[in-house]
Amino acid sequence: MPVIQIARRMAGLLALVAISAHAQVDSIKIMAPANPGGGFDTIARTLGDALKASGQAKSVAVENKAGAGGAIGLAQFINTEKGSGHSLIVAGAVTAASVEANKSPVNLSMVTPIARLMGEYNVIVVPAASPFKSMKDLAAAMKANPGAVAIGGGSAGSVDHVMVALIGEKLGVSADKVNYVAFAGGGEGKAAILGSQLAAYVSGYGELVDLIKAGKLRAIGLSAETKQADIEVPTFKEQGIDVVMYNWRGVFAPAGISEAQKKALVTMVEAALKDPAWKSKADKLEWLDLYQPAEPFKAFVEAESKRLKTVIGGLKLN
């Protein structure tokens, strides 16, 4: 056999060995730094399913660790997973905001960005029987007596909290007067608004879309810049409230991993995001495709953390 053919065959065999070795990852652990039922949990479990479906991992274990908008889970991840090439944590704008609001000793610079996965607009919903039919109605009630209008959302200082504070600011209601009720996980928040224990509730559109379409909750405002063709909810801007915000989420590995481990995780996550298991869930929940690989994502996280620090400092949420 000619030398060149031998070389080509050897290269092919080595490629197959590399693929086989990559496919033999036994397990991946993903931390969702919130209680079951919320956005972090949904992302973690969807990514886990896609990692398995795409052949990147034989098994995926999702661990929930709620508190302080993800800061408690982040701290545990930083302290226990350093150097592990088989561990990931879901984090996002909520985390970046919460570590600033809570003056946490940990932040996203202490983990390794792997990929920005998606984003979604926030939506404000009210119970189906609520007298509030629009943001105009809710705004009038907030201006008349802000303490009487309980608005629920994610942890104190989260993107949800920042958004509600910004809405209050546009209405002439200071952040400390807004009656914001923080929840550690989406499950508890949804139960509260479904039980009419709140006047309104804020979360990602994808987390509430099924309840909205089922008529159990009424959506009265969306945080998008412009009207969305596939979402029949008027924006805040359309209703005279100039507030725009979207909630991004990504995955991070621990600090202390090697460049090879980092590249392997980037490759695995990228493959998972191309799998129908991820795409079908993303389509159903109407997530925005905001994928960014490791390096541009790192730069984005740094810029976003600075921006949120400025916003939170200005709103004086502490």
PDB file of C-alpha atoms in Angstrom:
ATOM      1  CA  MET A   1       0.000   0.000   0.000  1.00  0.00           C
ATOM      2  CA  PRO A   2       1.402   3.449  -0.912  1.00  0.00           C
ATOM      3  CA  VAL A   3       2.659   5.519   1.988  1.00  0.00           C
ATOM      4  CA  ILE A   4       0.138   8.292   1.315  1.00  0.00           C
ATOM      5  CA  GLN A   5      -2.770   5.818   1.532  1.00  0.00           C
ATOM      6  CA  ILE A   6      -1.403   4.430   4.789  1.00  0.00           C
ATOM      7  CA  ALA A   7      -1.142   7.936   6.169  1.00  0.00           C
ATOM      8  CA  ARG A   8      -4.710   8.743   5.160  1.00  0.00           C
ATOM      9  CA  ARG A   9      -6.024   5.535   6.669  1.00  0.00           C
ATOM     10  CA  MET A  10      -4.128   6.194   9.902  1.00  0.00           C
ATOM     11  CA  ALA A  11      -5.549   9.728  10.031  1.00  0.00           C
ATOM     12  CA  GLY A  12      -9.049   8.329   9.558  1.00  0.00           C
ATOM     13  CA  LEU A  13      -8.551   5.760  12.308  1.00  0.00           C
ATOM     14  CA  LEU A  14      -7.228   8.409  14.679  1.00  0.00           C
ATOM     15  CA  ALA A  15     -10.259  10.587  13.949  1.00  0.00           C
ATOM     16  CA  LEU A  16     -12.579   7.676  14.695  1.00  0.00           C
ATOM     17  CA  VAL A  17     -10.736   6.990  17.938  1.00  0.00           C
ATOM     18  CA  ALA A  18     -11.081  10.652  18.919  1.00  0.00           C
ATOM     19  CA  ILE A  19     -14.791  10.633  18.133  1.00  0.00           C
ATOM     20  CA  SER A  20     -15.292   7.401  20.064  1.00  0.00           C
ATOM     21  CA  ALA A  21     -13.376   8.720  23.026  1.00  0.00           C
ATOM     22  CA  HIS A  22     -15.403  11.908  23.020  1.00  0.00           C
ATOM     23  CA  ALA A  23     -18.665   9.952  22.855  1.00  0.00           C
ATOM     24  CA  GLN A  24     -17.659   7.939  25.886  1.00  0.00           C
ATOM     25  CA  VAL A  25     -18.088  10.735  28.426  1.00  0.00           C
ATOM     26  CA  ASP A  26     -19.893   8.888  31.191  1.00  0.00           C
ATOM     27  CA  SER A  27     -21.494  11.761  33.029  1.00  0.00           C
ATOM     28  CA  ILE A  28     -21.909  15.497  33.198  1.00  0.00           C
ATOM     29  CA  LYS A  29     -23.132  17.387  36.242  1.00  0.00           C
ATOM     30  CA  ILE A  30     -25.099  20.601  35.716  1.00  0.00           C
ATOM     31  CA  MET A  31     -25.935  22.920  38.572  1.00  0.00           C
ATOM     32  CA  ALA A  32     -29.199  24.881  38.360  1.00  0.00           C
ATOM     33  CA  PRO A  33     -28.752  27.581  41.027  1.00  0.00           C
ATOM     34  CA  ALA A  34     -32.468  27.835  41.806  1.00  0.00           C
ATOM     35  CA  ASN A  35     -35.377  25.653  42.844  1.00  0.00           C
ATOM     36  CA  PRO A  36     -37.066  23.308  40.332  1.00  0.00           C
ATOM     37  CA  GLY A  37     -39.578  24.872  37.983  1.00  0.00           C
ATOM     38  CA  GLY A  38     -37.821  28.097  37.050  1.00  0.00           C
ATOM     39  CA  GLY A  39     -35.675  29.259  34.156  1.00  0.00           C
ATOM     40  CA  PHE A  40     -32.311  27.992  35.400  1.00  0.00           C
ATOM     41  CA  ASP A  41     -33.817  24.572  36.077  1.00  0.00           C
ATOM     42  CA  THR A  42     -35.542  24.407  32.677  1.00  0.00           C
ATOM     43  CA  ILE A  43     -32.339  25.359  30.872  1.00  0.00           C
ATOM     44  CA  ALA A  44     -30.247  22.852  32.836  1.00  0.00           C
ATOM     45  CA  ARG A  45     -32.618  19.963  32.200  1.00  0.00           C
ATOM     46  CA  THR A  46     -33.119  20.840  28.525  1.00  0.00           C
ATOM     47  CA  LEU A  47     -29.367  21.062  27.991  1.00  0.00           C
ATOM     48  CA  GLY A  48     -28.922  17.778  29.854  1.00  0.00           C
ATOM     49  CA  ASP A  49     -31.466  16.048  27.622  1.00  0.00           C
ATOM     50  CA  ALA A  50     -29.756  17.459  24.525  1.00  0.00           C
ATOM     51  CA  LEU A  51     -26.300  16.365  25.697  1.00  0.00           C
ATOM     52  CA  LYS A  52     -27.609  12.826  26.039  1.00  0.00           C
ATOM     53  CA  ALA A  53     -29.634  12.877  22.815  1.00  0.00           C
ATOM     54  CA  SER A  54     -26.649  14.139  20.826  1.00  0.00           C
ATOM     55  CA  GLY A  55     -24.388  11.429  22.229  1.00  0.00           C
ATOM     56  CA  GLN A  56     -22.167  13.808  24.177  1.00  0.00           C
ATOM     57  CA  ALA A  57     -22.793  12.203  27.570  1.00  0.00           C
ATOM     58  CA  LYS A  58     -24.245   8.923  28.766  1.00  0.00           C
ATOM     59  CA  SER A  59     -25.868  10.528  31.793  1.00  0.00           C
ATOM     60  CA  VAL A  60     -26.474  14.027  33.123  1.00  0.00           C
ATOM     61  CA  ALA A  61     -27.243  14.885  36.735  1.00  0.00           C
ATOM     62  CA  VAL A  62     -28.932  18.205  37.496  1.00  0.00           C
ATOM     63  CA  GLU A  63     -28.409  19.643  40.966  1.00  0.00           C
ATOM     64  CA  ASN A  64     -30.632  22.426  42.320  1.00  0.00           C
ATOM     65  CA  LYS A  65     -29.164  24.918  44.798  1.00  0.00           C
ATOM     66  CA  ALA A  66     -31.400  27.947  45.298  1.00  0.00           C
ATOM     67  CA  GLY A  67     -30.769  31.280  46.930  1.00  0.00           C
ATOM     68  CA  ALA A  68     -29.720  34.888  46.322  1.00  0.00           C
ATOM     69  CA  GLY A  69     -30.535  34.848  42.612  1.00  0.00           C
ATOM     70  CA  GLY A  70     -28.042  32.074  41.929  1.00  0.00           C
ATOM     71  CA  ALA A  71     -25.203  33.422  44.092  1.00  0.00           C
ATOM     72  CA  ILE A  72     -25.437  30.591  46.641  1.00  0.00           C
ATOM     73  CA  GLY A  73     -25.281  27.920  43.955  1.00  0.00           C
ATOM     74  CA  LEU A  74     -22.469  29.812  42.237  1.00  0.00           C
ATOM     75  CA  ALA A  75     -20.465  29.925  45.477  1.00  0.00           C
ATOM     76  CA  GLN A  76     -20.894  26.189  45.999  1.00  0.00           C
ATOM     77  CA  PHE A  77     -19.911  25.484  42.399  1.00  0.00           C
ATOM     78  CA  ILE A  78     -16.781  27.634  42.704  1.00  0.00           C
ATOM     79  CA  ASN A  79     -15.755  25.982  45.969  1.00  0.00           C
ATOM     80  CA  THR A  80     -16.409  22.348  45.057  1.00  0.00           C
ATOM     81  CA  GLU A  81     -15.910  21.927  41.295  1.00  0.00           C
ATOM     82  CA  LYS A  82     -12.577  23.653  40.601  1.00  0.00           C
ATOM     83  CA  GLY A  83     -10.663  21.867  37.859  1.00  0.00           C
ATOM     84  CA  SER A  84     -13.525  19.521  36.915  1.00  0.00           C
ATOM     85  CA  GLY A  85     -13.988  19.063  33.185  1.00  0.00           C
ATOM     86  CA  HIS A  86     -17.358  17.379  33.699  1.00  0.00           C
ATOM     87  CA  SER A  87     -19.234  20.105  35.573  1.00  0.00           C
ATOM     88  CA  LEU A  88     -21.292  23.030  34.339  1.00  0.00           C
ATOM     89  CA  ILE A  89     -23.445  25.709  35.949  1.00  0.00           C
ATOM     90  CA  VAL A  90     -26.276  27.644  34.345  1.00  0.00           C
ATOM     91  CA  ALA A  91     -26.088  31.376  35.017  1.00  0.00           C
ATOM     92  CA  GLY A  92     -27.179  34.566  33.341  1.00  0.00           C
ATOM     93  CA  ALA A  93     -28.332  38.136  33.673  1.00  0.00           C
ATOM     94  CA  VAL A  94     -30.177  37.200  36.875  1.00  0.00           C
ATOM     95  CA  THR A  95     -26.907  35.975  38.401  1.00  0.00           C
ATOM     96  CA  ALA A  96     -24.880  38.959  37.252  1.00  0.00           C
ATOM     97  CA  ALA A  97     -27.465  41.325  38.728  1.00  0.00           C
ATOM     98  CA  SER A  98     -27.937  39.414  41.970  1.00  0.00           C
ATOM     99  CA  VAL A  99     -24.260  39.171  42.866  1.00  0.00           C
ATOM    100  CA  GLU A 100     -24.106  42.956  42.586  1.00  0.00           C
ATOM    101  CA  ALA A 101     -27.322  43.585  44.506  1.00  0.00           C
ATOM    102  CA  ASN A 102     -26.367  41.195  47.298  1.00  0.00           C
ATOM    103  CA  LYS A 103     -22.724  42.300  47.398  1.00  0.00           C
ATOM    104  CA  SER A 104     -21.766  38.646  46.988  1.00  0.00           C
ATOM    105  CA  PRO A 105     -18.129  37.623  47.507  1.00  0.00           C
ATOM    106  CA  VAL A 106     -18.389  35.505  44.327  1.00  0.00           C
ATOM    107  CA  ASN A 107     -19.104  36.564  40.760  1.00  0.00           C
ATOM    108  CA  LEU A 108     -18.993  35.302  37.191  1.00  0.00           C
ATOM    109  CA  SER A 109     -15.322  36.219  36.771  1.00  0.00           C
ATOM    110  CA  MET A 110     -14.578  33.228  39.036  1.00  0.00           C
ATOM    111  CA  VAL A 111     -15.892  30.637  36.570  1.00  0.00           C
ATOM    112  CA  THR A 112     -15.052  29.782  32.948  1.00  0.00           C
ATOM    113  CA  PRO A 113     -17.518  30.941  30.273  1.00  0.00           C
ATOM    114  CA  ILE A 114     -18.405  28.113  27.875  1.00  0.00           C
ATOM    115  CA  ALA A 115     -21.358  29.403  25.859  1.00  0.00           C
ATOM    116  CA  ARG A 116     -24.238  31.852  25.902  1.00  0.00           C
ATOM    117  CA  LEU A 117     -27.229  29.665  25.138  1.00  0.00           C
ATOM    118  CA  MET A 118     -30.342  31.763  24.698  1.00  0.00           C
ATOM    119  CA  GLY A 119     -32.364  34.703  25.833  1.00  0.00           C
ATOM    120  CA  GLU A 120     -35.960  35.633  26.388  1.00  0.00           C
ATOM    121  CA  TYR A 121     -38.025  38.704  26.955  1.00  0.00           C
ATOM    122  CA  ASN A 122     -39.674  39.273  30.275  1.00  0.00           C
ATOM    123  CA  VAL A 123     -43.442  39.434  30.495  1.00  0.00           C
ATOM    124  CA  ILE A 124     -45.747  40.836  33.164  1.00  0.00           C
ATOM    125  CA  VAL A 125     -48.794  38.690  33.853  1.00  0.00           C
ATOM    126  CA  VAL A 126     -51.825  39.052  36.094  1.00  0.00           C
ATOM    127  CA  PRO A 127     -54.411  36.482  37.232  1.00  0.00           C
ATOM    128  CA  ALA A 128     -57.081  35.706  34.645  1.00  0.00           C
ATOM    129  CA  ALA A 129     -59.733  37.407  36.816  1.00  0.00           C
ATOM    130  CA  SER A 130     -57.635  40.508  37.507  1.00  0.00           C
ATOM    131  CA  PRO A 131     -59.176  43.942  36.928  1.00  0.00           C
ATOM    132  CA  PHE A 132     -55.879  44.965  35.247  1.00  0.00           C
ATOM    133  CA  LYS A 133     -56.339  44.604  31.508  1.00  0.00           C
ATOM    134  CA  SER A 134     -53.200  46.473  30.411  1.00  0.00           C
ATOM    135  CA  MET A 135     -50.001  48.084  31.656  1.00  0.00           C
ATOM    136  CA  LYS A 136     -51.939  51.342  31.766  1.00  0.00           C
ATOM    137  CA  ASP A 137     -54.219  49.860  34.426  1.00  0.00           C
ATOM    138  CA  LEU A 138     -51.319  48.456  36.443  1.00  0.00           C
ATOM    139  CA  ALA A 139     -49.381  51.718  36.127  1.00  0.00           C
ATOM    140  CA  ALA A 140     -52.342  53.740  37.420  1.00  0.00           C
ATOM    141  CA  ALA A 141     -52.627  51.477  40.477  1.00  0.00           C
ATOM    142  CA  MET A 142     -48.865  51.671  41.147  1.00  0.00           C
ATOM    143  CA  LYS A 143     -48.881  55.470  40.969  1.00  0.00           C
ATOM    144  CA  ALA A 144     -51.946  55.745  43.214  1.00  0.00           C
ATOM    145  CA  ASN A 145     -50.718  53.376  45.934  1.00  0.00           C
ATOM    146  CA  PRO A 146     -47.519  51.450  45.067  1.00  0.00           C
ATOM    147  CA  GLY A 147     -47.448  49.569  48.365  1.00  0.00           C
ATOM    148  CA  ALA A 148     -50.802  47.985  47.611  1.00  0.00           C
ATOM    149  CA  VAL A 149     -49.636  46.511  44.288  1.00  0.00           C
ATOM    150  CA  ALA A 150     -47.554  43.406  45.011  1.00  0.00           C
ATOM    151  CA  ILE A 151     -45.465  42.397  41.997  1.00  0.00           C
ATOM    152  CA  GLY A 152     -43.598  39.098  42.220  1.00  0.00           C
ATOM    153  CA  GLY A 153     -40.497  37.903  40.397  1.00  0.00           C
ATOM    154  CA  GLY A 154     -37.028  36.455  40.864  1.00  0.00           C
ATOM    155  CA  SER A 155     -34.670  37.069  43.755  1.00  0.00           C
ATOM    156  CA  ALA A 156     -34.020  40.539  45.141  1.00  0.00           C
ATOM    157  CA  GLY A 157     -31.759  42.428  42.776  1.00  0.00           C
ATOM    158  CA  SER A 158     -32.485  40.069  39.882  1.00  0.00           C
ATOM    159  CA  VAL A 159     -33.236  41.200  36.329  1.00  0.00           C
ATOM    160  CA  ASP A 160     -36.934  40.866  37.177  1.00  0.00           C
ATOM    161  CA  HIS A 161     -36.453  43.191  40.148  1.00  0.00           C
ATOM    162  CA  VAL A 162     -34.392  45.656  38.114  1.00  0.00           C
ATOM    163  CA  MET A 163     -37.060  45.720  35.414  1.00  0.00           C
ATOM    164  CA  VAL A 164     -39.890  46.394  37.882  1.00  0.00           C
ATOM    165  CA  ALA A 165     -37.801  49.125  39.510  1.00  0.00           C
ATOM    166  CA  LEU A 166     -37.178  50.703  36.105  1.00  0.00           C
ATOM    167  CA  ILE A 167     -40.906  50.630  35.344  1.00  0.00           C
ATOM    168  CA  GLY A 168     -41.563  52.287  38.680  1.00  0.00           C
ATOM    169  CA  GLU A 169     -38.934  54.906  37.899  1.00  0.00           C
ATOM    170  CA  LYS A 170     -40.650  55.710  34.580  1.00  0.00           C
ATOM    171  CA  LEU A 171     -43.927  56.126  36.490  1.00  0.00           C
ATOM    172  CA  GLY A 172     -42.366  58.405  39.088  1.00  0.00           C
ATOM    173  CA  VAL A 173     -42.378  55.723  41.801  1.00  0.00           C
ATOM    174  CA  SER A 174     -38.996  55.285  43.515  1.00  0.00           C
ATOM    175  CA  ALA A 175     -37.506  51.799  43.751  1.00  0.00           C
ATOM    176  CA  ASP A 176     -37.894  51.653  47.536  1.00  0.00           C
ATOM    177  CA  LYS A 177     -41.635  52.327  47.204  1.00  0.00           C
ATOM    178  CA  VAL A 178     -42.309  49.528  44.717  1.00  0.00           C
ATOM    179  CA  ASN A 179     -43.837  46.483  46.431  1.00  0.00           C
ATOM    180  CA  TYR A 180     -41.615  43.790  44.941  1.00  0.00           C
ATOM    181  CA  VAL A 181     -41.992  40.217  46.240  1.00  0.00           C
ATOM    182  CA  ALA A 182     -38.908  38.055  45.572  1.00  0.00           C
ATOM    183  CA  PHE A 183     -39.059  34.295  44.981  1.00  0.00           C
ATOM    184  CA  ALA A 184     -36.103  31.894  45.000  1.00  0.00           C
ATOM    185  CA  GLY A 185     -37.617  29.752  42.249  1.00  0.00           C
ATOM    186  CA  GLY A 186     -40.142  30.014  39.449  1.00  0.00           C
ATOM    187  CA  GLY A 187     -42.346  27.276  40.864  1.00  0.00           C
ATOM    188  CA  GLU A 188     -43.251  29.247  43.983  1.00  0.00           C
ATOM    189  CA  GLY A 189     -43.774  32.457  42.026  1.00  0.00           C
ATOM    190  CA  LYS A 190     -46.128  30.829  39.542  1.00  0.00           C
ATOM    191  CA  ALA A 191     -48.111  29.248  42.371  1.00  0.00           C
ATOM    192  CA  ALA A 192     -48.468  32.668  44.017  1.00  0.00           C
ATOM    193  CA  ILE A 193     -49.775  34.441  40.921  1.00  0.00           C
ATOM    194  CA  LEU A 194     -52.075  31.542  40.013  1.00  0.00           C
ATOM    195  CA  GLY A 195     -53.450  31.724  43.545  1.00  0.00           C
ATOM    196  CA  SER A 196     -54.015  35.494  43.179  1.00  0.00           C
ATOM    197  CA  GLN A 197     -51.646  36.203  46.047  1.00  0.00           C
ATOM    198  CA  LEU A 198     -49.971  38.847  43.881  1.00  0.00           C
ATOM    199  CA  ALA A 199     -51.292  41.675  41.745  1.00  0.00           C
ATOM    200  CA  ALA A 200     -48.794  40.834  38.995  1.00  0.00           C
ATOM    201  CA  TYR A 201     -45.806  38.613  38.297  1.00  0.00           C
ATOM    202  CA  VAL A 202     -42.684  38.989  36.153  1.00  0.00           C
ATOM    203  CA  SER A 203     -40.749  36.191  34.478  1.00  0.00           C
ATOM    204  CA  GLY A 204     -39.335  35.091  31.145  1.00  0.00           C
ATOM    205  CA  TYR A 205     -42.015  34.709  28.496  1.00  0.00           C
ATOM    206  CA  GLY A 206     -41.040  31.088  27.871  1.00  0.00           C
ATOM    207  CA  GLU A 207     -41.615  30.171  31.511  1.00  0.00           C
ATOM    208  CA  LEU A 208     -45.195  31.441  31.412  1.00  0.00           C
ATOM    209  CA  VAL A 209     -46.253  30.883  27.806  1.00  0.00           C
ATOM    210  CA  ASP A 210     -48.203  27.668  28.521  1.00  0.00           C
ATOM    211  CA  LEU A 211     -50.182  29.333  31.330  1.00  0.00           C
ATOM    212  CA  ILE A 212     -50.815  32.379  29.141  1.00  0.00           C
ATOM    213  CA  LYS A 213     -52.030  30.323  26.186  1.00  0.00           C
ATOM    214  CA  ALA A 214     -54.184  28.197  28.499  1.00  0.00           C
ATOM    215  CA  GLY A 215     -55.934  31.352  29.722  1.00  0.00           C
ATOM    216  CA  LYS A 216     -54.832  30.851  33.324  1.00  0.00           C
ATOM    217  CA  LEU A 217     -52.835  34.089  33.306  1.00  0.00           C
ATOM    218  CA  ARG A 218     -53.233  37.309  31.310  1.00  0.00           C
ATOM    219  CA  ALA A 219     -50.096  38.827  29.773  1.00  0.00           C
ATOM    220  CA  ILE A 220     -50.219  42.627  29.817  1.00  0.00           C
ATOM    221  CA  GLY A 221     -46.700  43.710  28.840  1.00  0.00           C
ATOM    222  CA  LEU A 222     -43.535  42.446  27.119  1.00  0.00           C
ATOM    223  CA  SER A 223     -40.024  43.856  27.575  1.00  0.00           C
ATOM    224  CA  ALA A 224     -39.089  43.757  23.871  1.00  0.00           C
ATOM    225  CA  GLU A 225     -37.898  46.766  21.881  1.00  0.00           C
ATOM    226  CA  THR A 226     -40.592  46.282  19.230  1.00  0.00           C
ATOM    227  CA  LYS A 227     -43.750  44.254  18.735  1.00  0.00           C
ATOM    228  CA  GLN A 228     -42.956  40.556  18.247  1.00  0.00           C
ATOM    229  CA  ALA A 229     -44.776  38.897  15.358  1.00  0.00           C
ATOM    230  CA  ASP A 230     -45.071  35.560  17.171  1.00  0.00           C
ATOM    231  CA  ILE A 231     -45.970  36.928  20.626  1.00  0.00           C
ATOM    232  CA  GLU A 232     -49.379  38.526  20.970  1.00  0.00           C
ATOM    233  CA  VAL A 233     -48.473  40.741  23.902  1.00  0.00           C
ATOM    234  CA  PRO A 234     -48.005  44.517  23.565  1.00  0.00           C
ATOM    235  CA  THR A 235     -44.611  45.868  24.584  1.00  0.00           C
ATOM    236  CA  PHE A 236     -44.105  48.270  27.452  1.00  0.00           C
ATOM    237  CA  LYS A 237     -42.949  50.864  24.915  1.00  0.00           C
ATOM    238  CA  GLU A 238     -46.168  50.503  22.916  1.00  0.00           C
ATOM    239  CA  GLN A 239     -48.008  51.329  26.138  1.00  0.00           C
ATOM    240  CA  GLY A 240     -45.945  54.410  26.922  1.00  0.00           C
ATOM    241  CA  ILE A 241     -43.391  52.868  29.311  1.00  0.00           C
ATOM    242  CA  ASP A 242     -39.897  53.074  27.833  1.00  0.00           C
ATOM    243  CA  VAL A 243     -38.325  49.974  29.392  1.00  0.00           C
ATOM    244  CA  VAL A 244     -36.587  47.285  27.320  1.00  0.00           C
ATOM    245  CA  MET A 245     -34.817  44.236  28.779  1.00  0.00           C
ATOM    246  CA  TYR A 246     -34.048  40.641  27.895  1.00  0.00           C
ATOM    247  CA  ASN A 247     -32.834  37.849  30.101  1.00  0.00           C
ATOM    248  CA  TRP A 248     -29.865  35.861  28.740  1.00  0.00           C
ATOM    249  CA  ARG A 249     -28.595  32.571  30.092  1.00  0.00           C
ATOM    250  CA  GLY A 250     -25.419  30.608  29.495  1.00  0.00           C
ATOM    251  CA  VAL A 251     -23.259  27.852  30.902  1.00  0.00           C
ATOM    252  CA  PHE A 252     -19.962  28.092  32.713  1.00  0.00           C
ATOM    253  CA  ALA A 253     -17.356  25.549  33.745  1.00  0.00           C
ATOM    254  CA  PRO A 254     -15.297  25.756  36.929  1.00  0.00           C
ATOM    255  CA  ALA A 255     -12.076  27.705  37.165  1.00  0.00           C
ATOM    256  CA  GLY A 256      -8.862  25.730  36.870  1.00  0.00           C
ATOM    257  CA  ILE A 257      -9.793  23.585  33.870  1.00  0.00           C
ATOM    258  CA  SER A 258      -7.271  23.015  31.099  1.00  0.00           C
ATOM    259  CA  GLU A 259      -7.595  24.479  27.615  1.00  0.00           C
ATOM    260  CA  ALA A 260      -8.308  20.968  26.305  1.00  0.00           C
ATOM    261  CA  GLN A 261     -11.110  20.493  28.846  1.00  0.00           C
ATOM    262  CA  LYS A 262     -12.557  23.869  27.913  1.00  0.00           C
ATOM    263  CA  LYS A 263     -12.513  23.070  24.184  1.00  0.00           C
ATOM    264  CA  ALA A 264     -14.162  19.713  24.836  1.00  0.00           C
ATOM    265  CA  LEU A 265     -16.985  21.345  26.795  1.00  0.00           C
ATOM    266  CA  VAL A 266     -17.481  24.007  24.125  1.00  0.00           C
ATOM    267  CA  THR A 267     -17.711  21.270  21.472  1.00  0.00           C
ATOM    268  CA  MET A 268     -20.152  19.224  23.553  1.00  0.00           C
ATOM    269  CA  VAL A 269     -22.456  22.163  24.250  1.00  0.00           C
ATOM    270  CA  GLU A 270     -22.378  23.295  20.619  1.00  0.00           C
ATOM    271  CA  ALA A 271     -23.372  19.800  19.485  1.00  0.00           C
ATOM    272  CA  ALA A 272     -26.188  19.693  22.055  1.00  0.00           C
ATOM    273  CA  LEU A 273     -27.602  23.018  20.839  1.00  0.00           C
ATOM    274  CA  LYS A 274     -27.851  21.617  17.304  1.00  0.00           C
ATOM    275  CA  ASP A 275     -29.792  18.571  18.468  1.00  0.00           C
ATOM    276  CA  PRO A 276     -33.588  18.372  17.967  1.00  0.00           C
ATOM    277  CA  ALA A 277     -33.988  17.790  21.716  1.00  0.00           C
ATOM    278  CA  TRP A 278     -32.788  21.353  22.337  1.00  0.00           C
ATOM    279  CA  LYS A 279     -34.326  22.943  19.248  1.00  0.00           C
ATOM    280  CA  SER A 280     -37.828  21.583  19.863  1.00  0.00           C
ATOM    281  CA  LYS A 281     -37.873  22.865  23.453  1.00  0.00           C
ATOM    282  CA  ALA A 282     -36.427  26.227  22.407  1.00  0.00           C
ATOM    283  CA  ASP A 283     -39.114  26.599  19.733  1.00  0.00           C
ATOM    284  CA  LYS A 284     -41.884  25.640  22.133  1.00  0.00           C
ATOM    285  CA  LEU A 285     -40.759  28.157  24.747  1.00  0.00           C
ATOM    286  CA  GLU A 286     -39.942  30.797  22.087  1.00  0.00           C
ATOM    287  CA  TRP A 287     -36.403  31.340  23.302  1.00  0.00           C
ATOM    288  CA  LEU A 288     -34.226  33.816  21.419  1.00  0.00           C
ATOM    289  CA  ASP A 289     -31.226  32.159  19.777  1.00  0.00           C
ATOM    290  CA  LEU A 290     -28.321  34.113  21.287  1.00  0.00           C
ATOM    291  CA  TYR A 291     -25.593  31.468  21.028  1.00  0.00           C
ATOM    292  CA  GLN A 292     -22.062  32.716  21.613  1.00  0.00           C
ATOM    293  CA  PRO A 293     -18.980  30.486  21.964  1.00  0.00           C
ATOM    294  CA  ALA A 294     -16.541  30.847  24.816  1.00  0.00           C
ATOM    295  CA  GLU A 295     -14.354  33.820  23.895  1.00  0.00           C
ATOM    296  CA  PRO A 296     -16.990  36.316  22.691  1.00  0.00           C
ATOM    297  CA  PHE A 297     -19.216  35.137  25.535  1.00  0.00           C
ATOM    298  CA  LYS A 298     -16.478  35.958  28.033  1.00  0.00           C
ATOM    299  CA  ALA A 299     -16.237  39.515  26.699  1.00  0.00           C
ATOM    300  CA  PHE A 300     -20.032  39.836  26.761  1.00  0.00           C
ATOM    301  CA  VAL A 301     -20.239  38.679  30.405  1.00  0.00           C
ATOM    302  CA  GLU A 302     -17.620  41.203  31.468  1.00  0.00           C
ATOM    303  CA  ALA A 303     -19.452  44.069  29.736  1.00  0.00           C
ATOM    304  CA  GLU A 304     -22.869  42.960  30.958  1.00  0.00           C
ATOM    305  CA  SER A 305     -21.685  42.656  34.566  1.00  0.00           C
ATOM    306  CA  LYS A 306     -20.379  46.232  34.451  1.00  0.00           C
ATOM    307  CA  ARG A 307     -23.638  47.506  32.941  1.00  0.00           C
ATOM    308  CA  LEU A 308     -25.816  45.809  35.559  1.00  0.00           C
ATOM    309  CA  LYS A 309     -23.570  47.039  38.363  1.00  0.00           C
ATOM    310  CA  THR A 310     -24.151  50.602  37.167  1.00  0.00           C
ATOM    311  CA  VAL A 311     -27.923  50.137  36.831  1.00  0.00           C
ATOM    312  CA  ILE A 312     -28.290  48.511  40.268  1.00  0.00           C
ATOM    313  CA  GLY A 313     -26.122  51.142  41.896  1.00  0.00           C
ATOM    314  CA  GLY A 314     -28.269  53.864  40.384  1.00  0.00           C
ATOM    315  CA  LEU A 315     -31.511  52.275  41.525  1.00  0.00           C
ATOM    316  CA  LYS A 316     -30.175  51.817  45.080  1.00  0.00           C
ATOM    317  CA  LEU A 317     -31.799  48.419  45.524  1.00  0.00           C
ATOM    318  CA  ASN A 318     -29.580  47.456  48.483  1.00  0.00           C
TER     319      ASN A 318
END
